[in-house]
JSON list of C-alpha atoms in Angstrom, two decimals:
[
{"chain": "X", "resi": 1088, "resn": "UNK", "atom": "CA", "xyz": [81.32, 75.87, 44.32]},
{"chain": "X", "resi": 1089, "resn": "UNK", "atom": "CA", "xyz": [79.38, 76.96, 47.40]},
{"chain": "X", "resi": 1090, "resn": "UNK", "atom": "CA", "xyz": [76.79, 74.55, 47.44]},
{"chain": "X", "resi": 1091, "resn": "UNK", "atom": "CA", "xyz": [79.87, 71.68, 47.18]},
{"chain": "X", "resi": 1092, "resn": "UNK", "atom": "CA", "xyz": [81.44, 72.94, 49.72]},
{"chain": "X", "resi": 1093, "resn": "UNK", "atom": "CA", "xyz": [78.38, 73.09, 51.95]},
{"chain": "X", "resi": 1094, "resn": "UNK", "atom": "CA", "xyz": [76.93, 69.98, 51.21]},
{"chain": "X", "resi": 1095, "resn": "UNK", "atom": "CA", "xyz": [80.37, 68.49, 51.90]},
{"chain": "X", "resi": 1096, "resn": "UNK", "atom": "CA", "xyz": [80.54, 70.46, 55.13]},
{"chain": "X", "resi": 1097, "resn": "UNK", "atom": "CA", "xyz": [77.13, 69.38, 55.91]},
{"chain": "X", "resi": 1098, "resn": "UNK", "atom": "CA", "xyz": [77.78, 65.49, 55.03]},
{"chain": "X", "resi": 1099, "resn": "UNK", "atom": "CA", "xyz": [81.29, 65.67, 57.62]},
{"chain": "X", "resi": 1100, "resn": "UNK", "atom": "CA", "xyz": [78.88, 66.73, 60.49]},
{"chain": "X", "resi": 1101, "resn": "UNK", "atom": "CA", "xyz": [76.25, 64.02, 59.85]},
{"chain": "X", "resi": 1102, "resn": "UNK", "atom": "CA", "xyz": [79.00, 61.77, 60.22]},
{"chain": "X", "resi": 1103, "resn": "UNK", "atom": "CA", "xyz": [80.93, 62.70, 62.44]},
{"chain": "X", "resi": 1104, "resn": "UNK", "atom": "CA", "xyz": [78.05, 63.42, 65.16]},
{"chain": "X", "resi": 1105, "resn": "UNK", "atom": "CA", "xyz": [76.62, 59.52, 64.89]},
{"chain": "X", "resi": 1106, "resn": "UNK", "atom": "CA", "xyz": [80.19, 58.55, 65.37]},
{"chain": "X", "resi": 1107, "resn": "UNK", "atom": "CA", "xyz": [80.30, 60.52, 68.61]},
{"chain": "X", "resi": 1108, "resn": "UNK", "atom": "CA", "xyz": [76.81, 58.73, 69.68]},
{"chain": "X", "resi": 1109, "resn": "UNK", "atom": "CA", "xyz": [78.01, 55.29, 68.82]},
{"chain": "X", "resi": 1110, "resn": "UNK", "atom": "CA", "xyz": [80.78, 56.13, 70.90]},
{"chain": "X", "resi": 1111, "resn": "UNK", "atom": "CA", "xyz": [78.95, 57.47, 73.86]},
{"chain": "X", "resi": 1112, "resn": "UNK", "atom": "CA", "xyz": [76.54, 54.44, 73.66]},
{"chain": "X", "resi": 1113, "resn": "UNK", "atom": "CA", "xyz": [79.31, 52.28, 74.61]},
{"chain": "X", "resi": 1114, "resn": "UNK", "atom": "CA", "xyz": [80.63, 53.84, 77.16]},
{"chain": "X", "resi": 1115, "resn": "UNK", "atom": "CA", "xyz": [77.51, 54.29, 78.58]},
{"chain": "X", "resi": 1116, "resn": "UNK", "atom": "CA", "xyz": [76.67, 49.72, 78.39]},
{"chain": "X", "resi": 1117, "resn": "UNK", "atom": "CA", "xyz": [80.58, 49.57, 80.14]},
{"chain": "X", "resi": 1118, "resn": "UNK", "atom": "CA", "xyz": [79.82, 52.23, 82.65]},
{"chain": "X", "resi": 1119, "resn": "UNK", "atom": "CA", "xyz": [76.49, 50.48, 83.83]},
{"chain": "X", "resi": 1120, "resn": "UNK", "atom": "CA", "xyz": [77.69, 46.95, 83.89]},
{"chain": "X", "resi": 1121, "resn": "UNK", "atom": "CA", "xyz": [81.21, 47.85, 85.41]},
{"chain": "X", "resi": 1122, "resn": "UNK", "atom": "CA", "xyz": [78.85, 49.77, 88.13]},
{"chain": "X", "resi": 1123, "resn": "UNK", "atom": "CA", "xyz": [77.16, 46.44, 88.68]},
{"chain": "X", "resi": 1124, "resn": "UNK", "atom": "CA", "xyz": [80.07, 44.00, 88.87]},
{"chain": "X", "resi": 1125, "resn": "UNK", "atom": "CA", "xyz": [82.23, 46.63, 90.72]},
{"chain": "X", "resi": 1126, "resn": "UNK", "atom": "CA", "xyz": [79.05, 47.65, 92.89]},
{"chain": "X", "resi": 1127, "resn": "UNK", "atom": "CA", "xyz": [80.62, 45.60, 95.89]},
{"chain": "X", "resi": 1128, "resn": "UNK", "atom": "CA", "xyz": [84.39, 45.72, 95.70]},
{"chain": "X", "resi": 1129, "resn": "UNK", "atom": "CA", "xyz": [87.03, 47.22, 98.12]},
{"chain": "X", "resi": 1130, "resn": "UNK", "atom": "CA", "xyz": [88.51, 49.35, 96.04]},
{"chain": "X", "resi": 1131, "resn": "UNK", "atom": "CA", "xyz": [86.00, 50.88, 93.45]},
{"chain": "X", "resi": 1132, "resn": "UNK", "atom": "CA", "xyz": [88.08, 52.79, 91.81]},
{"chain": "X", "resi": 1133, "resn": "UNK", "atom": "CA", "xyz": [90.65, 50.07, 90.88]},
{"chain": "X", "resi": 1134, "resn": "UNK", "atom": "CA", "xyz": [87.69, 47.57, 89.89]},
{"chain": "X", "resi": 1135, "resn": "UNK", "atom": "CA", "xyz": [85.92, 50.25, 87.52]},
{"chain": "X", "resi": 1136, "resn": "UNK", "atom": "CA", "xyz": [89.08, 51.54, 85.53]},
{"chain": "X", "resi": 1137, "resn": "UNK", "atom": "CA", "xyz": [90.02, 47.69, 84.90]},
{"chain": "X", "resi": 1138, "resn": "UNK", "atom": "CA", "xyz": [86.62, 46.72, 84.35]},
{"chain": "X", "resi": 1139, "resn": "UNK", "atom": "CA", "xyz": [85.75, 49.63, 81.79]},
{"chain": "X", "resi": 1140, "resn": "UNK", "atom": "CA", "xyz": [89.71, 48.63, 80.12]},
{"chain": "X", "resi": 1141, "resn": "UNK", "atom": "CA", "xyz": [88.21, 45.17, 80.00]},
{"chain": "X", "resi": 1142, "resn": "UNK", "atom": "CA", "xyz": [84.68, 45.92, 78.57]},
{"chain": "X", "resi": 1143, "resn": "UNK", "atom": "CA", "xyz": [85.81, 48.21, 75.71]},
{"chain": "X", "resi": 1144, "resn": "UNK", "atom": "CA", "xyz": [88.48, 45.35, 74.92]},
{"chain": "X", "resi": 1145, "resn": "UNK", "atom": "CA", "xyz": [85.91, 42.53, 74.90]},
{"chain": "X", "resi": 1146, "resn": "UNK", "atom": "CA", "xyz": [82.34, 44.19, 74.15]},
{"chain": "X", "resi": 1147, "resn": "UNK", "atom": "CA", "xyz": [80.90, 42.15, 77.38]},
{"chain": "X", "resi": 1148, "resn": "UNK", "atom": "CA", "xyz": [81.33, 42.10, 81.25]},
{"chain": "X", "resi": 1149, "resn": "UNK", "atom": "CA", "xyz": [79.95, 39.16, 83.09]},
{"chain": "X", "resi": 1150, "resn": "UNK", "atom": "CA", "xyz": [77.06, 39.21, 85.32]},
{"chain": "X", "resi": 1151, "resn": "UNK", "atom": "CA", "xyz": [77.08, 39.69, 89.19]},
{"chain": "X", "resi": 1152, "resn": "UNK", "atom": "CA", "xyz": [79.46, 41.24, 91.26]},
{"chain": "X", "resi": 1153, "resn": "UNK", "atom": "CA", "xyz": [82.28, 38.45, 91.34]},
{"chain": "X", "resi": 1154, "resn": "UNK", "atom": "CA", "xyz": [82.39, 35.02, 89.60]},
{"chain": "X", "resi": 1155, "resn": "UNK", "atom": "CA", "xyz": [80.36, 34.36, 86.12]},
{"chain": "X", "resi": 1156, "resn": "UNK", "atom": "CA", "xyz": [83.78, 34.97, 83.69]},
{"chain": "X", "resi": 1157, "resn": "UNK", "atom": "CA", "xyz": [82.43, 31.77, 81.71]},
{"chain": "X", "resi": 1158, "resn": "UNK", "atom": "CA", "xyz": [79.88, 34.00, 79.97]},
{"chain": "X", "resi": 1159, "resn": "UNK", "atom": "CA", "xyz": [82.78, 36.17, 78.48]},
{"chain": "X", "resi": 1160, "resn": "UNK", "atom": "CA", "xyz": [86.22, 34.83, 77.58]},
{"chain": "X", "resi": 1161, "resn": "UNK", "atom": "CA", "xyz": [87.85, 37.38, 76.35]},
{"chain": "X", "resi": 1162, "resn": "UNK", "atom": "CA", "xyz": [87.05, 39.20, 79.96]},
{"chain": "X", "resi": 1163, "resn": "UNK", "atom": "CA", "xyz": [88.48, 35.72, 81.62]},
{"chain": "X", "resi": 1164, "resn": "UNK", "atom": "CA", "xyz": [91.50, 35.49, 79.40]},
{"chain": "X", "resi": 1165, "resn": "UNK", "atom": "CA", "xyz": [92.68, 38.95, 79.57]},
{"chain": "X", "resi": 1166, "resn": "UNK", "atom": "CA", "xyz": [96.17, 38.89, 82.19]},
{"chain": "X", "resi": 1167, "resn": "UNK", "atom": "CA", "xyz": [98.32, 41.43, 83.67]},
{"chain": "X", "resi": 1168, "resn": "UNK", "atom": "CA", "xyz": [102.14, 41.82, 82.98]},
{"chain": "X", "resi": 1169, "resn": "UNK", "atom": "CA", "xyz": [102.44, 39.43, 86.14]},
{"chain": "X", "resi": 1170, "resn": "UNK", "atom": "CA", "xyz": [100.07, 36.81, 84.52]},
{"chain": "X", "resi": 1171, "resn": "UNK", "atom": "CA", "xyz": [97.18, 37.16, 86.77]},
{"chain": "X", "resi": 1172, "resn": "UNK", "atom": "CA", "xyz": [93.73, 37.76, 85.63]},
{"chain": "X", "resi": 1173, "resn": "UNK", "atom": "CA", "xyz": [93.39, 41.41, 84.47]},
{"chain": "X", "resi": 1174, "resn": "UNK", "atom": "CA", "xyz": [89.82, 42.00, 84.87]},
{"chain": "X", "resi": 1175, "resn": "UNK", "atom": "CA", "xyz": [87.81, 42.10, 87.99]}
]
């Protein structure tokens, strides 16, 4: 009974720790590209929590610091309550 219980114990942790990395890797890809594309923006703040929103939503962030939202459509499509374009 023991050995079930450790080897059951064991198995969770396995799991549940490359979870955690898979999850830390993408925050880390949104945190680098957001940097990039909010690198030159007025308020940085406001551009990186919108951007990050945006990148976890859509997996991608375009390239450069303004412009480029044909490489990601789900990034260009996403609007605010108002109807404006969401993402910076």
């Amino acid at each position: 009974m023991k050995l079930v219980f450790f080897t059951l114990l064991h198995l969770a942790l396995v799991l549940s720790s490359s979870f955690i990395s898979t999850t830390i890797a993408g925050s880390s890809f949104c945190d680098s590209k957001c940097g990039v594309r909010c690198s030159k923006a007025g308020l940085k703040d406001r551009c990186l929590k919108y951007c990050g929103i945006c990148c976890k939503d859509c997996k991608c962030v375009p390239s450069g610091t303004y412009g480029n939202k044909h490489e990601c459509p789900c990034y260009r499509d996403k609007k605010n309550s108002k109807g404006q374009p969401k993402c910076p």
